[in-house]
């Protein structure tokens, strides 16, 4: 719990200490269902999960250009509590960063949030072996929501109702890791410390998103530890080395094209395991475990923070266990014009392979 408290203090200081802009407090109550996203999780679905999502956000500033480009979003920190109504799963507590984006005269709110979660009842070989969803106590949490928002009382109090999706996974840092997805009905209330109409321009001038840069070249080092899908097979470090070119096409977006080398030690051990456990497959235990991929990507830029989406294909994969197509979603923070740091999840479809921590250099 001390790590969660430290993260909350850090997030709060980053969000609220930069300036004295007014902020928003919101509380949203949730009730829904666990989605049966794969076979073998039916025993984890015994009730209707309930929870509460609490947000602490800065109101937008009409004078800041990047906020105008995104129709004056709110951004800040969140706390999420969910009770899965299942004795095997227990409850989850999450903390992280969130943003609220607005559409249709600010009547429709889209919420995006990501952070870390702590579960009360993770997998244990002896005491909780049926919990195949949460292989570790600490996990990643991703949330999205869509709601209709109605303001009252001089644009300071609002009610919102809609749908809320939550996802929990440890990125296969430890198996098992089937993860849990819930879809919920949401009903919330928010209080704006400043009249909401003062935090945006109702009919802004036409956006000028034109912006060009020469092509830039990037080097990225990603690392962490993960485990194969074989429970108790051990955690191993991985090293992902990446080189790519990016081109800014406007103030909000950049496109990417690159290649990367995957040196994943869990894969090396998994090949050896397959050769011993399944002799009929005739797997050579000395098969090269390294992989090389080519990828295309898109970067959505919010001032110093950006969201990366990448899709790649293995052009070198001697041991073909996973599908040849992989994808990645990540968040990146620019420390300065050249150096950035980030975190992301590499997956094959909906199956996570690695939770990656990165450091990058942009020429």
Coordinates of C-alpha atoms in Angstrom, one line a residue:
X1 CA 0.0 0.0 0.0
X2 CA 2.9 2.4 0.6
X3 CA 3.7 2.3 -3.1
X4 CA 0.1 3.3 -4.0
X5 CA 0.3 6.2 -1.5
X6 CA 3.5 7.4 -2.9
X7 CA 2.1 7.3 -6.4
X8 CA -0.9 9.3 -5.3
X9 CA 1.2 12.0 -3.7
X10 CA 3.4 12.2 -6.8
X11 CA 0.5 12.4 -9.2
X12 CA -1.3 15.0 -7.1
X13 CA 1.8 17.2 -6.9
X14 CA 2.4 17.0 -10.7
X15 CA -1.2 17.8 -11.5
X16 CA -2.1 20.5 -9.0
X17 CA 1.2 22.2 -8.2
X18 CA 2.0 23.6 -11.6
X19 CA -0.5 26.5 -11.4
X20 CA -3.5 27.6 -9.5
X21 CA -6.2 26.7 -12.1
X22 CA -9.6 25.8 -10.6
X23 CA -10.4 22.1 -10.4
X24 CA -13.2 19.6 -10.5
X25 CA -14.2 16.9 -8.1
X26 CA -16.3 14.0 -9.4
X27 CA -17.7 10.8 -8.0
X28 CA -19.2 8.1 -10.2
X29 CA -21.0 5.0 -8.9
X30 CA -20.7 1.8 -10.9
X31 CA -22.7 -1.4 -11.2
X32 CA -22.3 -4.0 -14.0
X33 CA -21.0 -7.3 -15.2
X34 CA -17.7 -9.1 -15.8
X35 CA -17.2 -9.9 -19.5
X36 CA -16.4 -13.5 -20.3
X37 CA -13.6 -12.6 -22.6
X38 CA -12.1 -16.1 -22.8
X39 CA -12.8 -19.7 -21.9
X40 CA -12.2 -20.8 -18.3
X41 CA -13.3 -17.7 -16.5
X42 CA -17.0 -18.6 -15.9
X43 CA -16.4 -19.6 -12.3
X44 CA -15.2 -16.0 -11.6
X45 CA -18.6 -14.5 -12.7
X46 CA -21.0 -15.0 -9.8
X47 CA -22.4 -11.5 -9.2
X48 CA -22.7 -7.9 -10.5
X49 CA -19.6 -5.9 -9.6
X50 CA -20.0 -2.6 -7.9
X51 CA -17.7 0.3 -7.4
X52 CA -17.0 4.0 -7.2
X53 CA -14.7 6.2 -9.4
X54 CA -13.5 9.5 -7.8
X55 CA -11.7 12.1 -9.9
X56 CA -9.7 15.2 -9.0
X57 CA -9.2 17.2 -12.2
X58 CA -8.0 20.7 -13.3
X59 CA -10.5 22.7 -15.3
X60 CA -9.2 23.6 -18.7
X61 CA -7.6 27.0 -19.5
X62 CA -9.0 28.8 -22.6
X63 CA -5.6 30.5 -23.1
X64 CA -3.6 27.3 -23.6
X65 CA -3.4 26.3 -27.2
X66 CA -3.1 22.5 -26.9
X67 CA -6.2 22.4 -24.7
X68 CA -8.1 24.4 -27.3
X69 CA -7.0 21.8 -29.9
X70 CA -8.7 19.1 -27.9
X71 CA -11.9 21.1 -27.1
X72 CA -10.8 22.1 -23.6
X73 CA -10.4 18.8 -21.7
X74 CA -10.2 18.3 -17.9
X75 CA -7.2 16.3 -16.6
X76 CA -6.0 15.0 -13.3
X77 CA -5.9 12.0 -11.0
X78 CA -8.4 9.3 -10.0
X79 CA -9.1 6.7 -7.4
X80 CA -11.2 3.6 -8.4
X81 CA -12.7 0.9 -6.1
X82 CA -14.4 -2.2 -7.4
X83 CA -16.0 -5.2 -5.6
X84 CA -16.3 -8.1 -8.1
X85 CA -18.9 -9.9 -5.9
X86 CA -16.8 -13.0 -6.1
X87 CA -14.8 -14.5 -3.2
X88 CA -12.0 -15.6 -5.5
X89 CA -11.4 -12.1 -7.0
X90 CA -12.0 -10.0 -3.9
X91 CA -11.8 -6.2 -4.4
X92 CA -9.5 -3.9 -6.4
X93 CA -8.1 -0.4 -5.6
X94 CA -6.6 1.7 -8.4
X95 CA -4.9 5.1 -8.7
X96 CA -3.7 6.9 -11.8
X97 CA -4.2 9.7 -14.3
X98 CA -7.3 10.6 -16.2
X99 CA -8.7 13.0 -18.8
X100 CA -12.3 14.0 -19.7
X101 CA -12.9 15.0 -23.3
X102 CA -16.1 16.7 -24.5
X103 CA -18.3 16.6 -27.6
X104 CA -21.7 17.9 -28.8
X105 CA -21.6 21.3 -26.9
X106 CA -20.0 19.5 -23.9
X107 CA -23.0 17.3 -23.3
X108 CA -21.1 14.1 -24.1
X109 CA -18.2 13.3 -21.9
X110 CA -15.5 10.7 -22.9
X111 CA -13.3 9.6 -20.0
X112 CA -9.9 7.9 -20.4
X113 CA -7.9 6.7 -17.4
X114 CA -4.8 4.6 -16.7
X115 CA -3.0 3.7 -13.5
X116 CA -1.9 0.9 -11.2
X117 CA -4.2 -1.3 -9.2
X118 CA -3.9 -3.4 -6.0
X119 CA -6.0 -6.5 -5.5
X120 CA -7.0 -8.0 -2.2
X121 CA -7.0 -11.7 -3.3
X122 CA -4.5 -12.6 -6.0
X123 CA -3.7 -16.1 -7.2
X124 CA -2.1 -18.4 -4.7
X125 CA -1.2 -22.0 -5.5
X126 CA -2.5 -23.3 -2.1
X127 CA -5.2 -20.8 -1.0
X128 CA -6.6 -19.3 -4.2
X129 CA -5.6 -21.5 -7.1
X130 CA -8.8 -20.8 -9.0
X131 CA -8.1 -17.1 -9.4
X132 CA -6.6 -17.3 -12.9
X133 CA -7.3 -13.6 -13.5
X134 CA -4.9 -11.9 -11.1
X135 CA -1.5 -13.6 -10.9
X136 CA 0.0 -10.7 -8.9
X137 CA -1.1 -8.3 -6.2
X138 CA -0.1 -5.2 -8.3
X139 CA -1.5 -4.7 -11.8
X140 CA -2.2 -2.1 -14.4
X141 CA -5.7 -0.6 -14.7
X142 CA -7.2 1.0 -17.8
X143 CA -10.7 2.7 -17.9
X144 CA -12.8 4.3 -20.5
X145 CA -16.3 5.8 -20.1
X146 CA -18.9 7.6 -22.1
X147 CA -21.6 9.6 -20.4
X148 CA -24.2 12.3 -20.9
X149 CA -23.5 15.3 -18.7
X150 CA -26.0 17.9 -17.5
X151 CA -25.1 21.1 -15.6
X152 CA -27.1 22.8 -12.9
X153 CA -26.7 25.6 -10.4
X154 CA -24.8 28.2 -12.3
X155 CA -22.7 25.6 -14.2
X156 CA -20.9 24.4 -11.1
X157 CA -22.7 21.1 -10.3
X158 CA -23.4 18.4 -13.0
X159 CA -24.9 15.0 -13.2
X160 CA -23.6 12.4 -15.6
X161 CA -24.9 9.0 -16.6
X162 CA -23.6 6.4 -19.1
X163 CA -21.3 3.4 -19.6
X164 CA -18.0 2.6 -18.0
X165 CA -15.5 0.0 -19.0
X166 CA -12.6 -1.2 -16.8
X167 CA -9.7 -3.6 -17.4
X168 CA -7.1 -5.1 -15.1
X169 CA -4.0 -7.0 -16.1
X170 CA -0.4 -7.3 -14.9
X171 CA 0.9 -7.4 -18.4
X172 CA 2.1 -11.0 -17.8
X173 CA 4.7 -10.0 -15.3
X174 CA 3.5 -13.1 -13.5
X175 CA 1.1 -15.9 -14.5
X176 CA -1.7 -16.6 -14.5
X177 CA -2.9 -13.4 -16.1
X178 CA -6.3 -13.8 -17.9
X179 CA -7.2 -10.4 -16.5
X180 CA -10.7 -9.0 -15.8
X181 CA -12.9 -6.7 -17.9
X182 CA -16.1 -5.2 -16.6
X183 CA -18.8 -3.2 -18.3
X184 CA -20.8 -1.0 -16.0
X185 CA -23.7 1.5 -15.9
X186 CA -22.5 4.7 -14.4
X187 CA -24.2 7.5 -12.5
X188 CA -22.1 10.4 -11.2
X189 CA -22.0 13.9 -9.9
X190 CA -19.3 16.6 -10.3
X191 CA -18.6 19.9 -8.7
X192 CA -16.7 22.6 -10.6
X193 CA -14.9 25.1 -8.4
X194 CA -15.2 27.7 -11.2
X195 CA -18.2 28.2 -13.4
X196 CA -17.7 25.5 -16.1
X197 CA -18.5 28.0 -18.9
X198 CA -15.4 30.0 -18.0
X199 CA -13.0 27.1 -18.6
X200 CA -13.7 26.9 -22.4
X201 CA -14.7 29.0 -25.4
X202 CA -18.1 28.1 -26.6
X203 CA -17.6 28.9 -30.2
X204 CA -13.8 29.0 -30.7
X205 CA -12.2 30.2 -33.9
X206 CA -11.4 27.6 -36.5
X207 CA -8.5 25.4 -35.3
X208 CA -5.2 25.9 -37.0
X209 CA -3.5 22.5 -36.7
X210 CA -0.9 23.1 -39.4
X211 CA 2.6 22.2 -38.2
X212 CA 5.5 20.6 -39.8
X213 CA 8.9 19.2 -38.7
X214 CA 11.6 17.4 -40.6
X215 CA 11.8 13.6 -40.0
X216 CA 13.3 12.7 -36.7
X217 CA 15.0 9.5 -35.7
X218 CA 14.5 7.8 -32.4
X219 CA 16.2 5.2 -30.3
X220 CA 14.2 3.5 -27.5
X221 CA 15.2 1.0 -24.9
X222 CA 12.4 -1.0 -23.2
X223 CA 12.7 -3.4 -20.3
X224 CA 11.0 -5.2 -17.5
X225 CA 10.3 -8.7 -16.4
X226 CA 7.7 -11.2 -17.5
X227 CA 6.7 -14.9 -17.4
X228 CA 5.4 -17.4 -19.9
X229 CA 1.8 -18.6 -19.6
X230 CA 3.1 -21.6 -17.6
X231 CA 2.3 -20.9 -14.0
X232 CA 5.4 -20.9 -11.7
X233 CA 7.8 -21.0 -14.6
X234 CA 9.8 -18.1 -13.3
X235 CA 10.1 -14.4 -14.1
X236 CA 12.8 -13.3 -16.5
X237 CA 14.1 -9.9 -17.7
X238 CA 13.5 -8.8 -21.3
X239 CA 15.3 -6.2 -23.4
X240 CA 13.5 -4.6 -26.4
X241 CA 15.7 -2.3 -28.6
X242 CA 13.9 -0.1 -31.1
X243 CA 14.8 2.3 -33.9
X244 CA 12.2 4.3 -35.7
X245 CA 11.6 7.5 -37.8
X246 CA 8.7 9.8 -36.9
X247 CA 7.1 12.6 -38.9
X248 CA 4.9 15.3 -37.3
X249 CA 1.9 15.8 -39.6
X250 CA 0.2 18.4 -37.5
X251 CA 0.1 19.8 -33.9
X252 CA -1.7 16.7 -32.6
X253 CA -0.3 13.8 -34.5
X254 CA 2.9 12.0 -35.7
X255 CA 3.3 8.9 -37.7
X256 CA 6.0 6.3 -37.1
X257 CA 7.9 3.6 -39.0
X258 CA 10.5 1.4 -37.4
X259 CA 12.1 -1.9 -36.4
X260 CA 12.9 -3.5 -33.1
X261 CA 14.8 -6.4 -31.6
X262 CA 13.2 -8.5 -28.9
X263 CA 15.5 -10.3 -26.5
X264 CA 13.0 -12.0 -24.1
X265 CA 14.5 -14.5 -21.7
X266 CA 11.2 -16.0 -20.8
X267 CA 10.9 -17.1 -24.4
X268 CA 14.2 -18.9 -24.2
X269 CA 13.0 -20.8 -21.2
X270 CA 9.6 -21.5 -22.7
X271 CA 11.2 -23.1 -25.8
X272 CA 13.2 -25.4 -23.5
X273 CA 10.1 -26.3 -21.6
X274 CA 8.2 -27.1 -24.8
X275 CA 11.0 -29.4 -26.0
X276 CA 10.9 -31.4 -22.7
X277 CA 7.2 -31.3 -21.9
X278 CA 6.0 -32.1 -25.5
X279 CA 8.6 -34.3 -27.1
X280 CA 6.1 -35.2 -29.9
X281 CA 6.4 -31.6 -31.2
X282 CA 10.2 -32.1 -31.9
X283 CA 11.1 -28.7 -30.6
X284 CA 14.8 -28.0 -30.7
X285 CA 15.8 -26.6 -27.3
X286 CA 18.5 -24.4 -28.9
X287 CA 16.1 -22.7 -31.2
X288 CA 16.9 -18.9 -31.4
X289 CA 14.5 -17.1 -29.0
X290 CA 15.2 -13.6 -30.4
X291 CA 12.7 -11.9 -32.6
X292 CA 12.8 -9.0 -35.0
X293 CA 9.8 -6.9 -35.9
X294 CA 8.8 -4.1 -38.3
X295 CA 6.0 -1.7 -37.2
X296 CA 4.0 1.3 -38.1
X297 CA 2.6 3.6 -35.4
X298 CA 0.7 6.8 -34.5
X299 CA 1.4 9.2 -31.8
X300 CA -1.3 11.5 -30.4
X301 CA 0.3 14.5 -28.7
X302 CA -1.0 16.4 -25.6
X303 CA 1.6 19.0 -24.8
X304 CA 4.5 17.0 -23.1
X305 CA 2.4 13.8 -22.9
X306 CA 1.6 11.5 -25.8
X307 CA -0.2 8.3 -26.5
X308 CA 1.4 5.7 -28.8
X309 CA -0.4 3.0 -30.8
X310 CA 1.8 0.6 -32.8
X311 CA 1.2 -2.5 -34.9
X312 CA 4.0 -4.7 -35.9
X313 CA 4.9 -7.9 -37.8
X314 CA 7.7 -10.4 -36.9
X315 CA 10.1 -10.7 -39.9
X316 CA 12.3 -12.9 -37.9
X317 CA 10.7 -15.4 -35.5
X318 CA 12.4 -18.9 -35.5
X319 CA 10.1 -20.3 -32.9
X320 CA 6.6 -19.6 -33.9
X321 CA 4.4 -19.8 -30.9
X322 CA 2.5 -16.5 -30.8
X323 CA 0.8 -15.0 -33.9
X324 CA 3.2 -13.0 -36.1
X325 CA 1.3 -9.8 -35.6
X326 CA 1.9 -7.8 -32.3
X327 CA 0.6 -4.4 -31.1
X328 CA 1.5 -1.9 -28.4
X329 CA -0.3 0.9 -26.5
X330 CA 1.8 3.2 -24.4
X331 CA 2.0 6.6 -22.7
X332 CA 5.1 8.7 -23.2
X333 CA 6.3 11.9 -21.3
X334 CA 8.8 14.3 -22.9
X335 CA 11.4 15.3 -20.3
X336 CA 12.8 17.7 -22.9
X337 CA 12.9 17.9 -26.7
X338 CA 15.3 14.9 -27.0
X339 CA 14.7 12.6 -24.0
X340 CA 11.4 10.9 -23.1
X341 CA 10.2 8.1 -20.8
X342 CA 7.2 6.0 -20.9
X343 CA 5.3 2.8 -20.1
X344 CA 3.3 0.5 -22.4
X345 CA 1.9 -2.9 -22.9
X346 CA 2.9 -5.2 -25.8
X347 CA 0.3 -7.7 -26.8
X348 CA -0.7 -10.3 -29.4
X349 CA -4.4 -9.4 -30.0
X350 CA -5.9 -9.3 -26.5
X351 CA -3.1 -11.5 -24.9
X352 CA -0.5 -9.4 -23.1
X353 CA 3.1 -10.4 -23.3
X354 CA 5.0 -7.6 -21.5
X355 CA 4.6 -4.5 -19.4
X356 CA 7.4 -2.3 -20.8
X357 CA 9.2 0.6 -19.2
X358 CA 11.0 2.8 -21.7
X359 CA 13.6 5.5 -22.1
X360 CA 13.9 7.1 -25.5
X361 CA 16.2 9.6 -27.4
X362 CA 14.9 11.7 -30.3
X363 CA 17.5 13.0 -32.7

